[in-house]
GROMACS .gro file of C-alpha atoms in nm:
model
  273
    1MET     CA    1   8.011  12.176   8.495
    2ARG     CA    2   8.061  12.037   8.845
    3VAL     CA    3   8.393  12.037   9.030
    4ASP     CA    4   8.475  11.833   9.343
    5LEU     CA    5   8.804  11.895   9.521
    6ALA     CA    6   8.961  11.725   9.821
    7THR     CA    7   9.313  11.755   9.960
    8LEU     CA    8   9.481  11.621  10.272
    9PRO     CA    9   9.837  11.671  10.398
   10ALA     CA   10  10.050  11.371  10.482
   11ASP     CA   11  10.079  11.494  10.840
   12PRO     CA   12   9.825  11.730  11.001
   13GLU     CA   13  10.114  11.904  11.174
   14ARG     CA   14  10.285  11.988  10.846
   15GLU     CA   15  10.198  12.216  10.557
   16ASN     CA   16  10.023  12.064  10.258
   17GLU     CA   17  10.256  12.101   9.958
   18ASP     CA   18   9.986  12.011   9.702
   19PHE     CA   19   9.786  12.285   9.532
   20ALA     CA   20   9.474  12.259   9.317
   21ALA     CA   21   9.226  12.513   9.184
   22SER     CA   22   8.988  12.563   8.893
   23THR     CA   23   8.787  12.818   8.698
   24PRO     CA   24   8.479  12.730   8.487
   25GLY     CA   25   8.703  12.634   8.195
   26ALA     CA   26   9.042  12.541   8.340
   27ALA     CA   27   9.202  12.348   8.624
   28VAL     CA   28   9.549  12.296   8.766
   29LEU     CA   29   9.704  12.061   9.020
   30LEU     CA   30  10.061  12.084   9.150
   31ASP     CA   31  10.244  11.852   9.388
   32GLY     CA   32  10.533  12.038   9.548
   33ALA     CA   33  10.858  11.852   9.603
   34GLY     CA   34  11.170  11.920   9.804
   35VAL     CA   35  11.470  11.728   9.933
   36GLY     CA   36  11.421  11.649  10.300
   37GLY     CA   37  11.696  11.790  10.519
   38ALA     CA   38  11.882  11.955  10.230
   39GLU     CA   39  11.969  12.323  10.202
   40THR     CA   40  11.729  12.472   9.948
   41GLY     CA   41  11.862  12.825   9.913
   42CYS     CA   42  11.496  12.939   9.925
   43THR     CA   43  11.341  13.114  10.224
   44HIS     CA   44  10.983  13.051  10.109
   45GLY     CA   45  10.945  12.675  10.104
   46VAL     CA   46  10.785  12.414   9.882
   47ALA     CA   47  10.421  12.498   9.961
   48TRP     CA   48  10.481  12.861   9.867
   49PHE     CA   49  10.638  12.754   9.538
   50SER     CA   50  10.362  12.515   9.433
   51GLY     CA   51  10.084  12.750   9.545
   52THR     CA   52  10.235  13.055   9.377
   53LEU     CA   53  10.312  12.873   9.054
   54GLY     CA   54   9.969  12.710   9.050
   55GLY     CA   55   9.787  13.039   9.095
   56LEU     CA   56   9.986  13.212   8.824
   57LEU     CA   57   9.944  12.920   8.585
   58LEU     CA   58   9.568  12.903   8.632
   59GLN     CA   59   9.549  13.275   8.565
   60ALA     CA   60   9.766  13.245   8.253
   61ILE     CA   61   9.579  12.957   8.091
   62SER     CA   62   9.242  13.117   8.167
   63ARG     CA   63   9.329  13.463   8.038
   64SER     CA   64   9.520  13.354   7.728
   65PRO     CA   65   9.322  13.071   7.566
   66ALA     CA   66   9.515  13.099   7.238
   67ARG     CA   67   9.852  13.039   7.400
   68PRO     CA   68   9.980  12.680   7.428
   69LEU     CA   69   9.975  12.540   7.782
   70ALA     CA   70  10.351  12.478   7.776
   71GLU     CA   71  10.416  12.844   7.695
   72CYS     CA   72  10.187  12.951   7.977
   73LEU     CA   73  10.376  12.720   8.214
   74ALA     CA   74  10.715  12.854   8.103
   75ASP     CA   75  10.599  13.212   8.158
   76SER     CA   76  10.455  13.124   8.499
   77ILE     CA   77  10.778  12.956   8.609
   78ASP     CA   78  10.969  13.263   8.496
   79ARG     CA   79  10.734  13.490   8.692
   80VAL     CA   80  10.776  13.283   9.010
   81ARG     CA   81  11.152  13.296   8.962
   82SER     CA   82  11.139  13.675   8.937
   83LEU     CA   83  10.938  13.693   9.261
   84HIS     CA   84  11.216  13.538   9.470
   85SER     CA   85  11.541  13.543   9.275
   86ASP     CA   86  11.650  13.856   9.463
   87SER     CA   87  11.594  13.698   9.804
   88CYS     CA   88  11.677  13.332   9.735
   89ASP     CA   89  11.970  13.144   9.581
   90LEU     CA   90  11.806  12.941   9.306
   91THR     CA   91  12.131  12.773   9.200
   92TYR     CA   92  12.086  12.515   9.479
   93ARG     CA   93  12.007  12.174   9.336
   94ALA     CA   94  11.748  12.128   9.612
   95SER     CA   95  11.548  12.441   9.526
   96PRO     CA   96  11.170  12.383   9.556
   97THR     CA   97  11.005  12.209   9.261
   98SER     CA   98  10.661  12.088   9.165
   99THR     CA   99  10.479  11.852   8.933
  100VAL     CA  100  10.215  12.016   8.715
  101VAL     CA  101   9.887  11.898   8.567
  102ALA     CA  102   9.678  12.150   8.373
  103ALA     CA  103   9.357  12.111   8.173
  104ARG     CA  104   9.170  12.372   7.972
  105ILE     CA  105   8.852  12.370   7.767
  106ASN     CA  106   8.913  12.546   7.438
  107GLY     CA  107   8.612  12.535   7.211
  108ALA     CA  108   8.535  12.172   7.129
  109ARG     CA  109   8.863  12.043   7.273
  110LEU     CA  110   9.013  11.968   7.610
  111GLU     CA  111   9.382  12.064   7.615
  112TYR     CA  112   9.609  11.911   7.876
  113LEU     CA  113   9.964  11.925   8.010
  114VAL     CA  114  10.140  11.689   8.249
  115LEU     CA  115  10.489  11.741   8.392
  116GLY     CA  116  10.619  11.514   8.668
  117ASP     CA  117  10.451  11.216   8.830
  118SER     CA  118  10.104  11.355   8.895
  119SER     CA  119   9.827  11.222   8.670
  120LEU     CA  120   9.537  11.320   8.447
  121LEU     CA  121   9.254  11.065   8.436
  122LEU     CA  122   9.015  11.094   8.143
  123GLU     CA  123   8.685  10.905   8.149
  124GLU     CA  124   8.524  10.857   7.808
  125LYS     CA  125   8.148  10.851   7.762
  126ASP     CA  126   8.177  10.489   7.647
  127GLY     CA  127   8.320  10.395   7.989
  128SER     CA  128   8.684  10.358   7.884
  129THR     CA  129   8.961  10.543   8.065
  130THR     CA  130   9.291  10.703   7.969
  131VAL     CA  131   9.557  10.797   8.223
  132VAL     CA  132   9.825  11.049   8.130
  133THR     CA  133  10.123  11.028   8.365
  134ASP     CA  134  10.481  11.138   8.312
  135ARG     CA  135  10.671  10.815   8.393
  136ARG     CA  136  11.024  10.948   8.350
  137LEU     CA  137  11.067  10.996   8.725
  138ASP     CA  138  10.947  10.639   8.787
  139GLU     CA  139  11.189  10.504   8.529
  140VAL     CA  140  11.482  10.687   8.690
  141GLY     CA  141  11.363  10.589   9.037
  142LYS     CA  142  11.353  10.218   8.956
  143ARG     CA  143  11.724  10.228   8.884
  144LEU     CA  144  11.804  10.393   9.216
  145ARG     CA  145  11.557  10.298   9.486
  146GLY     CA  146  11.631   9.930   9.547
  147PRO     CA  147  11.805   9.996   9.883
  148VAL     CA  148  11.514  10.218   9.994
  149ASP     CA  149  11.242   9.962   9.920
  150ALA     CA  150  11.435   9.687  10.098
  151LEU     CA  151  11.411   9.866  10.435
  152PRO     CA  152  11.115   9.933  10.670
  153THR     CA  153  10.963  10.278  10.605
  154GLY     CA  154  11.051  10.520  10.885
  155SER     CA  155  11.347  10.321  11.021
  156PRO     CA  156  11.684  10.501  11.063
  157GLU     CA  157  11.830  10.282  10.790
  158HIS     CA  158  11.541  10.365  10.557
  159SER     CA  159  11.582  10.737  10.628
  160ALA     CA  160  11.953  10.720  10.543
  161ALA     CA  161  11.891  10.523  10.222
  162LEU     CA  162  11.611  10.764  10.130
  163ALA     CA  163  11.845  11.062  10.174
  164ASP     CA  164  12.100  10.899   9.942
  165TYR     CA  165  11.827  10.820   9.690
  166ARG     CA  166  11.696  11.176   9.692
  167GLU     CA  167  12.046  11.314   9.647
  168ALA     CA  168  12.104  11.090   9.346
  169LEU     CA  169  11.760  11.177   9.206
  170THR     CA  170  11.824  11.549   9.243
  171GLY     CA  171  12.134  11.511   9.029
  172LEU     CA  172  11.917  11.379   8.744
  173ARG     CA  173  11.646  11.645   8.770
  174ASN     CA  174  11.581  11.848   8.455
  175ARG     CA  175  11.857  11.678   8.261
  176PRO     CA  176  11.855  11.461   7.949
  177GLY     CA  177  11.832  11.099   8.052
  178GLY     CA  178  11.672  11.202   8.381
  179PHE     CA  179  11.332  11.354   8.447
  180TRP     CA  180  11.165  11.694   8.419
  181ILE     CA  181  10.976  11.896   8.677
  182ALA     CA  182  10.883  12.261   8.734
  183GLY     CA  183  11.159  12.442   8.921
  184PRO     CA  184  11.365  12.757   8.869
  185ASP     CA  185  11.421  12.698   8.494
  186PRO     CA  186  11.133  12.779   8.255
  187GLN     CA  187  11.281  12.545   7.992
  188ALA     CA  188  11.143  12.247   8.186
  189ALA     CA  189  10.801  12.334   8.041
  190GLU     CA  190  10.926  12.233   7.695
  191HIS     CA  191  10.947  11.873   7.816
  192ALA     CA  192  10.588  11.846   7.945
  193LEU     CA  193  10.349  11.591   7.796
  194THR     CA  194  10.074  11.775   7.610
  195GLY     CA  195   9.774  11.680   7.402
  196THR     CA  196   9.411  11.743   7.312
  197VAL     CA  197   9.093  11.537   7.335
  198ALA     CA  198   8.751  11.600   7.182
  199LEU     CA  199   8.541  11.744   7.462
  200ASP     CA  200   8.221  11.571   7.355
  201SER     CA  201   8.390  11.232   7.400
  202LEU     CA  202   8.454  11.291   7.771
  203SER     CA  203   8.243  11.226   8.077
  204THR     CA  204   8.485  11.334   8.353
  205VAL     CA  205   8.835  11.476   8.389
  206THR     CA  206   9.030  11.414   8.711
  207LEU     CA  207   9.359  11.571   8.820
  208LEU     CA  208   9.550  11.365   9.079
  209SER     CA  209   9.865  11.400   9.286
  210ASP     CA  210  10.064  11.079   9.329
  211GLY     CA  211   9.954  11.057   9.692
  212ALA     CA  212   9.599  11.006   9.563
  213THR     CA  213   9.679  10.750   9.292
  214ARG     CA  214   9.840  10.502   9.533
  215LEU     CA  215   9.525  10.293   9.555
  216VAL     CA  216   9.580  10.195   9.190
  217ASP     CA  217   9.945  10.236   9.094
  218ARG     CA  218  10.120  10.158   9.425
  219PHE     CA  219   9.883   9.933   9.621
  220GLN     CA  220   9.706   9.782   9.316
  221LEU     CA  221   9.385   9.743   9.516
  222ALA     CA  222   9.164   9.895   9.246
  223ASP     CA  223   9.166   9.964   8.877
  224TRP     CA  224   9.080  10.303   8.726
  225ALA     CA  225   8.719  10.207   8.657
  226GLN     CA  226   8.671  10.116   9.026
  227TYR     CA  227   8.851  10.434   9.125
  228LEU     CA  228   8.605  10.639   8.922
  229ASP     CA  229   8.313  10.450   9.073
  230VAL     CA  230   8.422  10.567   9.419
  231LEU     CA  231   8.454  10.923   9.294
  232ALA     CA  232   8.107  10.912   9.135
  233CYS     CA  233   7.934  10.753   9.433
  234SER     CA  234   8.118  10.896   9.734
  235GLY     CA  235   8.341  11.181   9.615
  236PRO     CA  236   8.712  11.257   9.647
  237ASP     CA  237   8.715  11.275  10.029
  238GLU     CA  238   8.616  10.908  10.047
  239LEU     CA  239   8.883  10.819   9.795
  240ILE     CA  240   9.156  10.984  10.003
  241ARG     CA  241   9.015  10.822  10.318
  242ARG     CA  242   9.058  10.480  10.158
  243VAL     CA  243   9.417  10.561  10.062
  244ARG     CA  244   9.492  10.660  10.423
  245GLU     CA  245   9.327  10.346  10.554
  246VAL     CA  246   9.554  10.126  10.344
  247GLU     CA  247   9.863  10.330  10.438
  248LYS     CA  248   9.783  10.288  10.809
  249SER     CA  249   9.754   9.911  10.762
  250ASP     CA  250  10.115   9.901  10.635
  251PRO     CA  251  10.298  10.178  10.827
  252ASP     CA  252  10.648  10.041  10.774
  253GLY     CA  253  10.605   9.977  10.401
  254ARG     CA  254  10.675   9.604  10.418
  255ARG     CA  255  10.387   9.509  10.190
  256TRP     CA  256  10.399   9.824   9.976
  257PRO     CA  257  10.749   9.978   9.979
  258ARG     CA  258  10.739  10.356   9.946
  259GLY     CA  259  10.943  10.661  10.034
  260LYS     CA  260  10.681  10.801  10.271
  261ALA     CA  261  10.431  10.613  10.486
  262HIS     CA  262  10.182  10.889  10.398
  263ASP     CA  263  10.191  11.153  10.126
  264ASP     CA  264   9.992  11.468  10.057
  265ALA     CA  265   9.690  11.360   9.853
  266THR     CA  266   9.479  11.578   9.623
  267VAL     CA  267   9.192  11.500   9.387
  268LEU     CA  268   9.023  11.754   9.157
  269HIS     CA  269   8.731  11.586   8.980
  270TRP     CA  270   8.564  11.765   8.690
  271ALA     CA  271   8.231  11.641   8.549
  272VAL     CA  272   8.212  11.773   8.193
  273ARG     CA  273   7.902  11.597   8.059
   0.00000   0.00000   0.00000
């Protein structure tokens, strides 16, 4: 099995809040999320949260192959909570959170879990593709982000509208009718999308943060088959380079409205054939 991994922060001066890692039979990718400018109650930060949770989750799913992925995630969230509940106030609505994608080979099956708006891209041996993405955040966001998308990215007006949007979004986090993401509460794991696929039907498995899927789902400049062609021919670094190139061509988001001109981008590409 071959694994290719590339990750790039949105800003070289800032910490990368994505985390990805793999073992011979398992892989995880987390995209940390916070609320810009808001009090978090946590002294550690988003990158610490996503990295700590990701490391514990990879350990859990690798060491306990009989346990469901959602149970492993719930236990890992609980362990992270115990690591900083004494030093941090986790009742803050803006406490650090993270999306989660996990994949594990278990006998003749590939098991997967997706929570939040990161994605799992499955390439079948017949050339077809399946993308597993938790769209609940997108569905909530569409109802709220009209004022954000109407303004140039990075302008003072856009920043103010984005702050209002994030505040409204935070109020719908981990609630019925809203969306679910890994945070202080282990019960969020119960709402993850999970499933299994026959391993012998797969050619590649790719875990993606939303900063890396923009070429397809935000910019619509490629389909998933073309996306996989780039990965196969040039690797994940080239894929992220192309995302950055497009972002730089539209810095104020007039053609492609978005909350951030650039986002952390991570690709973990697993060849299973």
